[in-house]
């Protein structure tokens, strides 16, 4: 079920953390337990699972054959993606070369792998449909280095479905790595996370499906922060 925008007492919120350096896992766990031991930090650990090792081969083998065969993918951004806007009159526009460039930079910053070492790919055979996601804006107060009088940090990005169409299969490894590592600015705050799906239809095909309306209504009810009347 959707967790909603309002944190509720007694509810369990699953959290997945990506740690690149295996040696950092134990210190991170110890620090998290120590921080949450203070009641003013609101949460407690209900269950902490064992570390799960991830690799590109593992992620790619787990992908369905439908993804490899599809000529249309949907990158469903669950958290906003912040990127450099090239056309201020169309701030939602994101070209495929820009998207792939973000993935390249993220992989290089984490693993030191340069995209120039990879074979050239037919980027001109893929186009992006950035017309169905929406702008999201929020602010937060940095907690790691609080300073007297420090201002809240504003995050502006785009969230929702971003469609890719064309000869997609050669780009699957890069898209999967972007999915695992998140993209854009503010990744440390959870931004830039997406799921890769092939059955996220858009426009007229969705309008004919009753269950989409029912799903949207259920989500609206779940996220409603107005208290129930007793």
Tab-separated table of C-alpha atoms in Angstrom:
chain	number	residue	atom	x	y	z
A	1	UNK	CA	0.000	0.000	0.000
A	2	UNK	CA	1.118	3.548	-0.621
A	3	UNK	CA	2.650	5.167	2.453
A	4	UNK	CA	1.151	8.601	1.813
A	5	UNK	CA	2.650	12.039	2.316
A	6	UNK	CA	1.968	12.213	6.063
A	7	UNK	CA	4.021	10.064	8.455
A	8	UNK	CA	1.703	8.130	10.746
A	9	UNK	CA	2.402	6.716	14.185
A	10	UNK	CA	2.700	2.932	14.407
A	11	UNK	CA	3.161	2.408	10.691
A	12	UNK	CA	6.078	0.450	9.220
A	13	UNK	CA	8.030	2.178	6.438
A	14	UNK	CA	10.372	-0.055	4.406
A	15	UNK	CA	13.706	1.526	3.479
A	16	UNK	CA	16.308	0.238	1.039
A	17	UNK	CA	19.854	1.598	1.243
A	18	UNK	CA	22.454	1.175	-1.503
A	19	UNK	CA	26.006	0.884	-0.147
A	20	UNK	CA	28.785	0.738	-2.725
A	21	UNK	CA	31.622	-0.085	-0.317
A	22	UNK	CA	31.021	-3.340	1.566
A	23	UNK	CA	33.263	-2.195	4.427
A	24	UNK	CA	30.901	0.716	5.093
A	25	UNK	CA	27.910	-1.486	5.937
A	26	UNK	CA	28.781	-2.265	9.585
A	27	UNK	CA	29.680	1.354	10.535
A	28	UNK	CA	26.508	2.606	8.845
A	29	UNK	CA	24.359	0.091	10.727
A	30	UNK	CA	26.008	0.991	14.024
A	31	UNK	CA	25.561	4.715	13.414
A	32	UNK	CA	21.923	4.279	12.414
A	33	UNK	CA	21.118	2.278	15.541
A	34	UNK	CA	22.833	4.881	17.728
A	35	UNK	CA	20.973	7.741	16.059
A	36	UNK	CA	17.578	6.051	16.332
A	37	UNK	CA	18.212	5.242	20.007
A	38	UNK	CA	17.318	8.894	20.670
A	39	UNK	CA	13.499	9.026	20.926
A	40	UNK	CA	13.344	12.492	19.403
A	41	UNK	CA	14.321	10.950	16.053
A	42	UNK	CA	10.864	9.326	15.919
A	43	UNK	CA	11.655	5.936	14.391
A	44	UNK	CA	12.912	2.556	15.558
A	45	UNK	CA	14.249	-0.392	13.574
A	46	UNK	CA	11.663	-3.177	13.391
A	47	UNK	CA	13.709	-5.503	11.195
A	48	UNK	CA	17.099	-5.210	9.543
A	49	UNK	CA	17.692	-7.708	6.766
A	50	UNK	CA	21.019	-9.192	5.745
A	51	UNK	CA	23.009	-7.309	3.082
A	52	UNK	CA	22.141	-8.377	-0.460
A	53	UNK	CA	24.893	-8.276	-3.040
A	54	UNK	CA	23.854	-6.841	-6.390
A	55	UNK	CA	25.577	-7.031	-9.750
A	56	UNK	CA	24.681	-6.099	-13.311
A	57	UNK	CA	24.526	-9.771	-14.333
A	58	UNK	CA	22.200	-10.545	-11.432
A	59	UNK	CA	19.893	-7.625	-12.196
A	60	UNK	CA	19.883	-8.328	-15.921
A	61	UNK	CA	19.142	-12.034	-15.460
A	62	UNK	CA	16.229	-11.109	-13.196
A	63	UNK	CA	14.714	-8.906	-15.914
A	64	UNK	CA	11.807	-10.409	-17.802
A	65	UNK	CA	12.152	-11.337	-21.454
A	66	UNK	CA	9.325	-8.887	-22.173
A	67	UNK	CA	11.676	-5.994	-21.374
A	68	UNK	CA	14.291	-7.142	-23.886
A	69	UNK	CA	11.695	-7.635	-26.631
A	70	UNK	CA	9.683	-4.480	-26.016
A	71	UNK	CA	9.948	-1.429	-28.270
A	72	UNK	CA	8.578	0.791	-25.525
A	73	UNK	CA	9.771	1.148	-21.937
A	74	UNK	CA	8.442	3.245	-19.123
A	75	UNK	CA	10.812	4.637	-16.516
A	76	UNK	CA	8.396	5.220	-13.647
A	77	UNK	CA	10.104	7.833	-11.463
A	78	UNK	CA	8.906	7.317	-7.891
A	79	UNK	CA	11.017	10.219	-6.647
A	80	UNK	CA	11.712	13.431	-8.580
A	81	UNK	CA	14.546	13.596	-11.089
A	82	UNK	CA	16.474	16.871	-11.093
A	83	UNK	CA	18.252	17.689	-14.346
A	84	UNK	CA	19.626	20.674	-16.260
A	85	UNK	CA	16.792	22.278	-18.228
A	86	UNK	CA	17.811	23.222	-21.772
A	87	UNK	CA	14.576	24.936	-22.835
A	88	UNK	CA	12.878	27.026	-20.127
A	89	UNK	CA	9.677	27.194	-22.201
A	90	UNK	CA	9.496	23.381	-22.022
A	91	UNK	CA	11.113	22.496	-18.675
A	92	UNK	CA	9.779	18.934	-18.772
A	93	UNK	CA	11.774	18.073	-21.927
A	94	UNK	CA	14.585	15.580	-21.445
A	95	UNK	CA	16.465	14.185	-24.426
A	96	UNK	CA	17.723	10.620	-24.528
A	97	UNK	CA	21.357	11.707	-24.798
A	98	UNK	CA	20.913	13.806	-21.633
A	99	UNK	CA	19.290	10.894	-19.802
A	100	UNK	CA	22.032	8.501	-20.858
A	101	UNK	CA	24.641	11.094	-19.917
A	102	UNK	CA	23.267	11.211	-16.367
A	103	UNK	CA	23.548	7.426	-16.152
A	104	UNK	CA	27.120	7.522	-17.484
A	105	UNK	CA	28.166	10.145	-14.927
A	106	UNK	CA	26.513	8.262	-12.082
A	107	UNK	CA	28.209	4.971	-12.993
A	108	UNK	CA	31.553	6.720	-13.370
A	109	UNK	CA	31.238	8.470	-9.993
A	110	UNK	CA	30.375	5.197	-8.213
A	111	UNK	CA	32.529	2.641	-10.018
A	112	UNK	CA	35.031	4.698	-11.996
A	113	UNK	CA	33.818	3.157	-15.280
A	114	UNK	CA	33.921	5.583	-18.192
A	115	UNK	CA	31.263	5.458	-20.902
A	116	UNK	CA	33.974	6.073	-23.489
A	117	UNK	CA	35.194	2.546	-22.781
A	118	UNK	CA	31.850	1.106	-23.956
A	119	UNK	CA	30.954	0.428	-27.620
A	120	UNK	CA	29.000	3.124	-29.460
A	121	UNK	CA	25.222	2.695	-29.283
A	122	UNK	CA	22.498	3.835	-31.740
A	123	UNK	CA	21.088	6.717	-29.679
A	124	UNK	CA	19.402	8.250	-32.730
A	125	UNK	CA	17.058	5.239	-32.849
A	126	UNK	CA	15.509	6.028	-29.456
A	127	UNK	CA	13.180	8.877	-28.599
A	128	UNK	CA	11.837	10.068	-25.284
A	129	UNK	CA	8.215	10.956	-24.504
A	130	UNK	CA	8.475	13.310	-21.505
A	131	UNK	CA	4.851	14.504	-21.661
A	132	UNK	CA	3.305	12.434	-18.896
A	133	UNK	CA	5.425	13.139	-15.835
A	134	UNK	CA	4.867	16.163	-13.615
A	135	UNK	CA	6.863	18.790	-11.772
A	136	UNK	CA	7.396	18.259	-8.052
A	137	UNK	CA	8.898	20.749	-5.628
A	138	UNK	CA	9.708	20.458	-1.939
A	139	UNK	CA	12.105	21.862	0.633
A	140	UNK	CA	13.996	20.269	3.510
A	141	UNK	CA	16.176	21.395	6.381
A	142	UNK	CA	19.632	19.744	6.245
A	143	UNK	CA	20.223	17.717	9.400
A	144	UNK	CA	23.758	16.462	8.788
A	145	UNK	CA	25.402	19.873	9.188
A	146	UNK	CA	22.886	22.139	10.942
A	147	UNK	CA	23.975	25.756	11.182
A	148	UNK	CA	22.250	28.638	12.978
A	149	UNK	CA	20.131	30.533	10.487
A	150	UNK	CA	20.696	28.011	7.692
A	151	UNK	CA	18.091	28.090	4.949
A	152	UNK	CA	15.924	25.244	3.790
A	153	UNK	CA	17.121	23.509	0.626
A	154	UNK	CA	14.727	23.506	-2.325
A	155	UNK	CA	14.466	20.463	-4.611
A	156	UNK	CA	12.706	20.762	-7.962
A	157	UNK	CA	12.371	17.794	-10.287
A	158	UNK	CA	10.021	15.697	-12.376
A	159	UNK	CA	8.203	12.613	-11.181
A	160	UNK	CA	6.032	10.038	-12.933
A	161	UNK	CA	6.252	8.071	-16.195
A	162	UNK	CA	8.998	8.826	-18.719
A	163	UNK	CA	8.570	6.754	-21.894
A	164	UNK	CA	11.303	5.486	-24.204
A	165	UNK	CA	10.505	4.185	-27.687
A	166	UNK	CA	12.659	2.592	-30.366
A	167	UNK	CA	15.579	0.151	-30.511
A	168	UNK	CA	15.990	-0.180	-26.750
A	169	UNK	CA	17.663	-3.516	-26.044
A	170	UNK	CA	21.292	-2.292	-26.480
A	171	UNK	CA	20.688	0.225	-23.700
A	172	UNK	CA	19.280	-2.222	-21.163
A	173	UNK	CA	22.507	-2.546	-19.064
A	174	UNK	CA	22.751	1.235	-18.685
A	175	UNK	CA	19.061	1.653	-17.853
A	176	UNK	CA	19.314	-1.093	-15.223
A	177	UNK	CA	22.393	0.500	-13.665
A	178	UNK	CA	20.580	3.835	-13.500
A	179	UNK	CA	17.660	2.098	-11.824
A	180	UNK	CA	19.916	0.605	-9.159
A	181	UNK	CA	21.979	3.734	-8.470
A	182	UNK	CA	19.413	6.561	-8.966
A	183	UNK	CA	20.095	9.620	-11.075
A	184	UNK	CA	20.481	13.377	-11.019
A	185	UNK	CA	21.084	15.672	-8.081
A	186	UNK	CA	20.073	14.931	-4.492
A	187	UNK	CA	20.464	11.129	-4.835
A	188	UNK	CA	21.544	11.137	-1.178
A	189	UNK	CA	18.046	12.374	-0.370
A	190	UNK	CA	16.404	9.558	-2.310
A	191	UNK	CA	15.775	11.501	-5.523
A	192	UNK	CA	16.036	10.075	-9.028
A	193	UNK	CA	14.736	6.552	-8.302
A	194	UNK	CA	12.751	4.810	-11.048
A	195	UNK	CA	11.272	1.418	-11.868
A	196	UNK	CA	11.500	-0.091	-15.354
A	197	UNK	CA	8.171	-1.418	-16.641
A	198	UNK	CA	6.695	-2.397	-20.006
A	199	UNK	CA	2.968	-2.455	-19.190
A	200	UNK	CA	2.499	1.213	-18.226
A	201	UNK	CA	0.223	2.326	-21.067
A	202	UNK	CA	-0.587	5.963	-21.697
A	203	UNK	CA	-3.297	8.218	-23.110
A	204	UNK	CA	-6.229	6.555	-24.954
A	205	UNK	CA	-5.371	2.956	-24.032
A	206	UNK	CA	-5.530	3.862	-20.347
A	207	UNK	CA	-8.797	5.776	-20.687
A	208	UNK	CA	-10.587	2.562	-21.701
A	209	UNK	CA	-9.436	0.570	-18.674
A	210	UNK	CA	-11.762	0.790	-15.670
A	211	UNK	CA	-9.207	-0.579	-13.207
A	212	UNK	CA	-6.961	2.470	-13.745
A	213	UNK	CA	-9.723	4.711	-12.402
A	214	UNK	CA	-10.324	2.347	-9.492
A	215	UNK	CA	-6.590	2.209	-8.744
A	216	UNK	CA	-6.351	6.025	-8.807
A	217	UNK	CA	-9.315	6.286	-6.443
A	218	UNK	CA	-7.811	3.734	-4.034
A	219	UNK	CA	-4.513	5.630	-4.082
A	220	UNK	CA	-6.332	8.897	-3.371
A	221	UNK	CA	-8.096	7.335	-0.394
A	222	UNK	CA	-4.823	5.846	0.876
A	223	UNK	CA	-2.994	9.169	0.679
A	224	UNK	CA	-5.779	11.245	2.184
A	225	UNK	CA	-4.476	12.926	5.321
A	226	UNK	CA	-7.877	14.097	6.564
A	227	UNK	CA	-8.710	12.248	9.834
A	228	UNK	CA	-11.561	9.752	9.728
A	229	UNK	CA	-14.753	10.820	11.463
A	230	UNK	CA	-15.885	8.596	14.314
